[in-house]
PDB file of C-alpha atoms in Angstrom:
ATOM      1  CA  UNK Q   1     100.192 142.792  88.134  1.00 86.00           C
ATOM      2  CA  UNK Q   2     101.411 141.326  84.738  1.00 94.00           C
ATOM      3  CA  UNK Q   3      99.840 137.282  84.230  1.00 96.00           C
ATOM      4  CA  UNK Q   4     101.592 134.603  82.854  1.00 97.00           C
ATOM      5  CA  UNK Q   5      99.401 132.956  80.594  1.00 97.00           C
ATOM      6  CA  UNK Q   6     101.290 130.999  78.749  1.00 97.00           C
ATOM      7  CA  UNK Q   7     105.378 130.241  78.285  1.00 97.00           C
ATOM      8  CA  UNK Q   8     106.183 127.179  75.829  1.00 96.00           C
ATOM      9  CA  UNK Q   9     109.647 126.191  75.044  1.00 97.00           C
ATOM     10  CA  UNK Q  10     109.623 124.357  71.328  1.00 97.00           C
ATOM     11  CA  UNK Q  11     113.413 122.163  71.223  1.00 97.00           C
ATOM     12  CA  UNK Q  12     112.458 121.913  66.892  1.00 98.00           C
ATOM     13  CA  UNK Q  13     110.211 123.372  65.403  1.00 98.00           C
ATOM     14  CA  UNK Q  14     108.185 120.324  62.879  1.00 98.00           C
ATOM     15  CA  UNK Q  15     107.845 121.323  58.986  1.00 98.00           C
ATOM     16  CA  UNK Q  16     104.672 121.808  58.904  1.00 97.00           C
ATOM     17  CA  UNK Q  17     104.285 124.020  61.517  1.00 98.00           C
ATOM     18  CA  UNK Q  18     107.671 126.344  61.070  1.00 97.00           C
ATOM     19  CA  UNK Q  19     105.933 126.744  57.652  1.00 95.00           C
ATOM     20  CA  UNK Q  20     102.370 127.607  59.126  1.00 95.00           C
ATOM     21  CA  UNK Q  21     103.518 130.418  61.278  1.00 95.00           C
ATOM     22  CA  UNK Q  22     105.399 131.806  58.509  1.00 93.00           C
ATOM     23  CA  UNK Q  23     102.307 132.344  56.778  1.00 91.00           C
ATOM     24  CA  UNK Q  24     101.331 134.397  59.537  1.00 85.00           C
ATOM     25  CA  UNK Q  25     104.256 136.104  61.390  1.00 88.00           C
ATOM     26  CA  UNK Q  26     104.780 139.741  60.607  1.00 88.00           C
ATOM     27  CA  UNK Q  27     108.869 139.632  61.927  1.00 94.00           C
ATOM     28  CA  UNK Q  28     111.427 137.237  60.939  1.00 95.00           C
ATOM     29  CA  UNK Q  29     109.937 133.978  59.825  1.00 95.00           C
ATOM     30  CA  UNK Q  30     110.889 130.979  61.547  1.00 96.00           C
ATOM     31  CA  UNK Q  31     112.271 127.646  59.754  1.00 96.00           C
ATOM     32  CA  UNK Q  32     111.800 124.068  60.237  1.00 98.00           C
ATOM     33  CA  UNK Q  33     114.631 122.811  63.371  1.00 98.00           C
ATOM     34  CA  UNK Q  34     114.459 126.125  64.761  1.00 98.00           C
ATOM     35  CA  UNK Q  35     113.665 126.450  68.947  1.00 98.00           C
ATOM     36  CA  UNK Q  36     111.052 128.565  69.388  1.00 98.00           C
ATOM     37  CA  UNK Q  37     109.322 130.239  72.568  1.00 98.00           C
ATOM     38  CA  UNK Q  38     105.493 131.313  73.040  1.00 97.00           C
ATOM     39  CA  UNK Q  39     105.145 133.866  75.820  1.00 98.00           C
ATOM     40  CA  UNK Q  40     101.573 135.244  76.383  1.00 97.00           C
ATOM     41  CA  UNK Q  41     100.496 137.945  79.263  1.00 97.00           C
ATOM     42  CA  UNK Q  42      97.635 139.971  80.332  1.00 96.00           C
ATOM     43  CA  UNK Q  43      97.375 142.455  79.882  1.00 96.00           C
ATOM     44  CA  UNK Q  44      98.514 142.807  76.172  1.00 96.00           C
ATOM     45  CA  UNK Q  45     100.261 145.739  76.204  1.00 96.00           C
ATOM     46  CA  UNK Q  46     102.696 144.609  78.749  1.00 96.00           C
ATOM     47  CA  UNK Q  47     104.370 142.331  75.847  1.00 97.00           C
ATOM     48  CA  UNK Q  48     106.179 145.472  74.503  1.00 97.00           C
ATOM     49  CA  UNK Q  49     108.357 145.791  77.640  1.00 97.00           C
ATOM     50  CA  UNK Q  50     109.155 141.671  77.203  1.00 97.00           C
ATOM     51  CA  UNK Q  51     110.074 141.875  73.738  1.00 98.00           C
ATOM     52  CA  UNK Q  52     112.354 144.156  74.154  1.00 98.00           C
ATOM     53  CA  UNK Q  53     114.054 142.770  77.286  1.00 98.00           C
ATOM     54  CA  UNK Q  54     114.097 139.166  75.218  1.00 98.00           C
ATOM     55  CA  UNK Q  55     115.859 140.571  71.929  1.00 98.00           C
ATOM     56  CA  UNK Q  56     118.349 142.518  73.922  1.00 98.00           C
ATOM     57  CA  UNK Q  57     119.069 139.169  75.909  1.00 98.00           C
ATOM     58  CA  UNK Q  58     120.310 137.197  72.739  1.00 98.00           C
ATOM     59  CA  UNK Q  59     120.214 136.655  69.169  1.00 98.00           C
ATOM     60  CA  UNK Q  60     116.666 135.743  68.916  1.00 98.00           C
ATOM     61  CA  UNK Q  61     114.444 137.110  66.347  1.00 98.00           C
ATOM     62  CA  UNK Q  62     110.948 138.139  66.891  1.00 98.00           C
ATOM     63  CA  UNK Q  63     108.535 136.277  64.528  1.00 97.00           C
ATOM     64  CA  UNK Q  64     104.996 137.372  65.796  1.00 96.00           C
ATOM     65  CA  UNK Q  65     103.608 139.912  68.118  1.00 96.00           C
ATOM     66  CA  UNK Q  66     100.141 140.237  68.591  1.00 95.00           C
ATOM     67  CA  UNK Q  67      98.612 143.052  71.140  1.00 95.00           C
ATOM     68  CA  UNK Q  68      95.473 143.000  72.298  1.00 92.00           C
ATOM     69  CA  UNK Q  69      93.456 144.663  75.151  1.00 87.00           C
ATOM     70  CA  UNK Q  70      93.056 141.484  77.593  1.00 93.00           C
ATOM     71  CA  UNK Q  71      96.501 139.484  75.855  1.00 95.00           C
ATOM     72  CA  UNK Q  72     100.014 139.920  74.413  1.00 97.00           C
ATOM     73  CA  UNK Q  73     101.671 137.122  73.006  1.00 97.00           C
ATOM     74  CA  UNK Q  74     105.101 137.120  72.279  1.00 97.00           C
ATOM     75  CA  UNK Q  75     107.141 134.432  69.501  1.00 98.00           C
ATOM     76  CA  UNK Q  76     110.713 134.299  69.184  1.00 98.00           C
ATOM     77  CA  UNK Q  77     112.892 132.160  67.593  1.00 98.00           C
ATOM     78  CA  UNK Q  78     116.426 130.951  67.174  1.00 98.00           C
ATOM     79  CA  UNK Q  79     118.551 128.180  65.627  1.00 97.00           C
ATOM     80  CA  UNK Q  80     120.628 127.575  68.988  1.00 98.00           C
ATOM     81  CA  UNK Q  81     118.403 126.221  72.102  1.00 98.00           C
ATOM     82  CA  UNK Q  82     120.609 128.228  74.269  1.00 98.00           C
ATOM     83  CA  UNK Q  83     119.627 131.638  72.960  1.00 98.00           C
ATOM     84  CA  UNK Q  84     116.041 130.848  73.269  1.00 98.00           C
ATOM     85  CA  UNK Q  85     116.449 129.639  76.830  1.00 98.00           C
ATOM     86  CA  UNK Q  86     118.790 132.795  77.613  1.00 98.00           C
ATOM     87  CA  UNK Q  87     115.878 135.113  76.650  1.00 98.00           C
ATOM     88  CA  UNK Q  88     113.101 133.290  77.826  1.00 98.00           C
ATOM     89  CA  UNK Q  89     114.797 133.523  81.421  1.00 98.00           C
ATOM     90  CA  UNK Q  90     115.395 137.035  81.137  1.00 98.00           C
ATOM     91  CA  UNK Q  91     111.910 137.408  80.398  1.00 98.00           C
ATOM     92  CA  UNK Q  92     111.236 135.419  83.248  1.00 98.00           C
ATOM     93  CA  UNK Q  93     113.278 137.510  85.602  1.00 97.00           C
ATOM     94  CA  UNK Q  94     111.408 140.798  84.079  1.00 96.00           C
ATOM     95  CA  UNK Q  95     108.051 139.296  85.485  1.00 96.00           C
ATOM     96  CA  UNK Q  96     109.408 138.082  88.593  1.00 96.00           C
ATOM     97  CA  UNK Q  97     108.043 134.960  87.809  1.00 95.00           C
ATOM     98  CA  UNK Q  98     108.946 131.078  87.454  1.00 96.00           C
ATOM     99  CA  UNK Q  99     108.022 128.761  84.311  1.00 95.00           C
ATOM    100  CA  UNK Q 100     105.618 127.073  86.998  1.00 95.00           C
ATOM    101  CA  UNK Q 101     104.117 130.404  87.375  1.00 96.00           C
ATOM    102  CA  UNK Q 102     102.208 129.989  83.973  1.00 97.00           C
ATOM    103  CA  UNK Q 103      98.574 129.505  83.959  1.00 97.00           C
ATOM    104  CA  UNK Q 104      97.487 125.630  83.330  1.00 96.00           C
ATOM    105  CA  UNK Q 105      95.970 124.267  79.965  1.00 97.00           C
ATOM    106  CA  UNK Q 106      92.345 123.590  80.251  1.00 97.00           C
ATOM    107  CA  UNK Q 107      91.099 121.896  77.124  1.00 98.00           C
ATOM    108  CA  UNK Q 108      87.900 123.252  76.220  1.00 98.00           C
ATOM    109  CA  UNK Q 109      86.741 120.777  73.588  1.00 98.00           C
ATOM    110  CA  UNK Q 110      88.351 117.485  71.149  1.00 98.00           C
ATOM    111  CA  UNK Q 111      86.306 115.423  68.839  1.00 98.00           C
ATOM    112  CA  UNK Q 112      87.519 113.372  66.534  1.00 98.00           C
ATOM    113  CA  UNK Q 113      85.472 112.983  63.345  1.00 98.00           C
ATOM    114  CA  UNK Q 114      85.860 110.273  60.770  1.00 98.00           C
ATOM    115  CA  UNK Q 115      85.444 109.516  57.506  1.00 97.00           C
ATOM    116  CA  UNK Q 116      84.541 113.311  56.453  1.00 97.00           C
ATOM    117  CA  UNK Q 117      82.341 113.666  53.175  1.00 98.00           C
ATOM    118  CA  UNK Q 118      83.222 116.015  50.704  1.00 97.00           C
ATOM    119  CA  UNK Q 119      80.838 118.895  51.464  1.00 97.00           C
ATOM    120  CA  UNK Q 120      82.329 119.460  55.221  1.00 97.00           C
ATOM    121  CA  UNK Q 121      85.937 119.060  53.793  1.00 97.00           C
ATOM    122  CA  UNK Q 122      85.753 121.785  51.012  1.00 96.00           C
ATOM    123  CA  UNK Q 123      84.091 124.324  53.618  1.00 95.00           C
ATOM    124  CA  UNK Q 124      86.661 124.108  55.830  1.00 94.00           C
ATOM    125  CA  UNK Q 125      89.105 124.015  52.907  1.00 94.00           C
ATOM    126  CA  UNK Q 126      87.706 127.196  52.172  1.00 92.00           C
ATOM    127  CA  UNK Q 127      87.632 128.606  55.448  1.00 89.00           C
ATOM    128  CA  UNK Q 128      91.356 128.015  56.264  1.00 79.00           C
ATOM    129  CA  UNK Q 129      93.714 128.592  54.154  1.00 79.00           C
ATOM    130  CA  UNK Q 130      97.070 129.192  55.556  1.00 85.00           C
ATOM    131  CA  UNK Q 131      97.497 125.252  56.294  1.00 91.00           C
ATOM    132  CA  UNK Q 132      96.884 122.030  54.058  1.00 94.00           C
ATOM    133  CA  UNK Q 133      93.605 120.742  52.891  1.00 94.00           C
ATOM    134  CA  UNK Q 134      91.461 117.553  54.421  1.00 96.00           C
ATOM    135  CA  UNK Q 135      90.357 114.983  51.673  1.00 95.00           C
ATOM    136  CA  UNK Q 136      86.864 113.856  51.485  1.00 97.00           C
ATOM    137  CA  UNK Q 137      86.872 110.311  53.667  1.00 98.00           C
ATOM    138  CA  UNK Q 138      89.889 111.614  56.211  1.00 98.00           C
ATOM    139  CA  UNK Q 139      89.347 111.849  59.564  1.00 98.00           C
ATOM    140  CA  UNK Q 140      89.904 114.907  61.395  1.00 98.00           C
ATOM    141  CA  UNK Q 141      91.003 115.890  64.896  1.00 98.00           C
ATOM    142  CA  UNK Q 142      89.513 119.151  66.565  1.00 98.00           C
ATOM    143  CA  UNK Q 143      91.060 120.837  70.107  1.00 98.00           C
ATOM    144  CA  UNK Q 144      90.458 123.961  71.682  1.00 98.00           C
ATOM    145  CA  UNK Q 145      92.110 125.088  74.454  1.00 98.00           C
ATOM    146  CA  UNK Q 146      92.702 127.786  77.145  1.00 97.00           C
ATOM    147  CA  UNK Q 147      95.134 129.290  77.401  1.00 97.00           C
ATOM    148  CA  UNK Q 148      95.708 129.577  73.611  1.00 96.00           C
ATOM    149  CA  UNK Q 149      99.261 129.768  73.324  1.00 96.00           C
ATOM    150  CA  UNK Q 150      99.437 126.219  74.303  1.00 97.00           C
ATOM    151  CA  UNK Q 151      98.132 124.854  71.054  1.00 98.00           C
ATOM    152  CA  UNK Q 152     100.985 125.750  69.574  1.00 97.00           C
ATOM    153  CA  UNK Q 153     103.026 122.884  71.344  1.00 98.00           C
ATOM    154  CA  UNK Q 154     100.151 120.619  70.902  1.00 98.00           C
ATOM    155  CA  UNK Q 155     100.379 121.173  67.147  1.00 98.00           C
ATOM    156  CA  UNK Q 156     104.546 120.090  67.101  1.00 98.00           C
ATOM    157  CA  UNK Q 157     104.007 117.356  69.297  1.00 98.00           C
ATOM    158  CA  UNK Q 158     101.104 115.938  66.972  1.00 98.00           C
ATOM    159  CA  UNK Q 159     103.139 116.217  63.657  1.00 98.00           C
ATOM    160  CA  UNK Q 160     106.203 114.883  65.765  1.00 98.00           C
ATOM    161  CA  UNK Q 161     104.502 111.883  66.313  1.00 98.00           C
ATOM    162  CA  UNK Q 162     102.352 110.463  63.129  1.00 98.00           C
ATOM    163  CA  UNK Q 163     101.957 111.542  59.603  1.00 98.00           C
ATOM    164  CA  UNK Q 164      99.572 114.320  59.462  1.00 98.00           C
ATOM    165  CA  UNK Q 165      98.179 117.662  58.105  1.00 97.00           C
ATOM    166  CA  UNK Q 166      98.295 120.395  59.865  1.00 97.00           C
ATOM    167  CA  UNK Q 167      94.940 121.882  58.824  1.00 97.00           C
ATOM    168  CA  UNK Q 168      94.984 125.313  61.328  1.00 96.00           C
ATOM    169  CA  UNK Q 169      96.526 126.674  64.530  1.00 96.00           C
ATOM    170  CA  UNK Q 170      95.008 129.384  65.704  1.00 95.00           C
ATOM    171  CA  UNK Q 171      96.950 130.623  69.036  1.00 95.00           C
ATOM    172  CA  UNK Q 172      96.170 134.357  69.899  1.00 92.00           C
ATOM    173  CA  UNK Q 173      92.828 135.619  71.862  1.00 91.00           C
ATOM    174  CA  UNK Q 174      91.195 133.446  74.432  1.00 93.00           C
ATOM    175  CA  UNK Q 175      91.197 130.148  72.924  1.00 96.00           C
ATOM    176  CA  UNK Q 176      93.443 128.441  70.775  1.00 97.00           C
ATOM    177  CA  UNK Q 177      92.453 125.618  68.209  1.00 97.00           C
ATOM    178  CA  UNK Q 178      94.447 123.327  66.463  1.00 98.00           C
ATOM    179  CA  UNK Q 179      93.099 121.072  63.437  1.00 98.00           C
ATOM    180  CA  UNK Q 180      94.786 118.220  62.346  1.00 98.00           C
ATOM    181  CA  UNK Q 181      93.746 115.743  59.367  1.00 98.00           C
ATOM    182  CA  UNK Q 182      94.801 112.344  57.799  1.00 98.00           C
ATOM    183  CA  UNK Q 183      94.335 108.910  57.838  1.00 98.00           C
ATOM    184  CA  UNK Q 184      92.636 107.446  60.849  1.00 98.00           C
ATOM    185  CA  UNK Q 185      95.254 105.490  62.627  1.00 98.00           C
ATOM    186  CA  UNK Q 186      97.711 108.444  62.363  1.00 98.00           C
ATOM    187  CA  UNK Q 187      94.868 111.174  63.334  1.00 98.00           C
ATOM    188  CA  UNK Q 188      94.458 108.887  66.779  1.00 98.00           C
ATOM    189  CA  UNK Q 189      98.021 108.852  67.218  1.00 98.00           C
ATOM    190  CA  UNK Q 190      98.544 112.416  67.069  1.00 98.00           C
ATOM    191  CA  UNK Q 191      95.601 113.376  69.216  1.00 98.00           C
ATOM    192  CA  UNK Q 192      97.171 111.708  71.877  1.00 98.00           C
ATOM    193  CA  UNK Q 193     100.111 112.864  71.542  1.00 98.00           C
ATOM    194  CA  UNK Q 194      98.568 116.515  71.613  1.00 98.00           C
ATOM    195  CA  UNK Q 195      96.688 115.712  74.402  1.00 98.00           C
ATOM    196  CA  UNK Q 196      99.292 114.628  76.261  1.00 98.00           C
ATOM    197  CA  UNK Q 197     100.949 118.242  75.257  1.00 97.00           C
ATOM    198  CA  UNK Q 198      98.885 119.851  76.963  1.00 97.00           C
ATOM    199  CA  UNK Q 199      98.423 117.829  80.035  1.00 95.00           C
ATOM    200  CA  UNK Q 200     102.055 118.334  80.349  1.00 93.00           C
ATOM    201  CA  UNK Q 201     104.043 120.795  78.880  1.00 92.00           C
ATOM    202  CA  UNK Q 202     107.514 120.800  78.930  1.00 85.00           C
ATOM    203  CA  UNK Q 203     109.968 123.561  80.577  1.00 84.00           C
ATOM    204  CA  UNK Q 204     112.940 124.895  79.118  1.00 80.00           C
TER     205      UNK Q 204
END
């Protein structure tokens, strides 16, 4: 019996975070407007048999695979919605499943810390380094969630909806966390935007 962890539909993939995952995709790297799709099952091996019924559905590329022993998360990509969709489905149909099918989002922890002094900022600076850096005084926005592929939609929908940085997105293993940074009126405005992500996730 294959799980459905997690399936998230992205319509447009925001700058920032196109530009993140290209820092870390081993396929074809995604670009800014693109529609993206995060599939993640347990157990991780059945991903292989996915990805290849999703690239022979459409013209998708493959940005990211990751295989592990307990998850498999799958990331594809296209400029056209449509193709996305078209593959997603198919994917869908493989599993004999339905988008409602996927597990929920269960936020494990947020925190929002202001005002950040310049010791915490360069150690986390330091620590992640695929995304921007957090200025001494900004405040910062922390969320972990499970399943993790679900950050990544969190992540759009915050830089969708106030001017942030996108500090890290992790989305593969058992959690996913998602750092955001920036003045504090913006920083509250996307945290609730990403919380409301994840309460609610859209469908293809």
């Amino acid at each position: 019996m294959i799980e459905l962890r997690t399936y998230v539909f992205i319509d447009s993939l925001q700058p920032q975070l196109a530009e993140y995952m290209a820092t870390v995709s081993q396929g074809f790297l995604p670009i800014p407007g693109d529609a993206c799709l995060w599939v993640e099952v347990s157990p991780g091996m059945a991903v292989h048999k996915l990805t290849d019924a999703a690239l022979e559905a459409s013209s998708v590329r493959l940005a990211q695979q990751v295989v592990e022993r307990a998850f498999g998360t799958m990331v594809i990509h296209h400029r056209v919605q449509s193709d996305v969709i078209q593959s997603g489905n198919t994917v869908l149909e493989h599993l004999g499943r339905e988008q409602t099918d996927r597990q929920p989002c269960r936020i494990a922890w947020q925190e929002i810390i202001r005002g950040m002094t310049p010791d915490h900022t360069v150690l986390i600076n330091r620590q992640n380094r695929s995304g921007n850096m957090i200025l001494p005084k900004a405040s910062m926005f922390i969320l972990e969630v499970e399943p993790a592929g679900y950050i990544i939609y969190a992540a759009n929908q915050a830089e969708k909806a106030a001017n942030i940085s996108l500090i890290e997105v992790h989305a593969v293993g058992k959690y996913g966390r998602l750092t955001i940074a920036g003045r504090e009126g913006d920083v509250d405005e996307a945290a609730r935007a990403a919380l409301a992500a994840v309460k609610n996730p859209a469908y293809a």
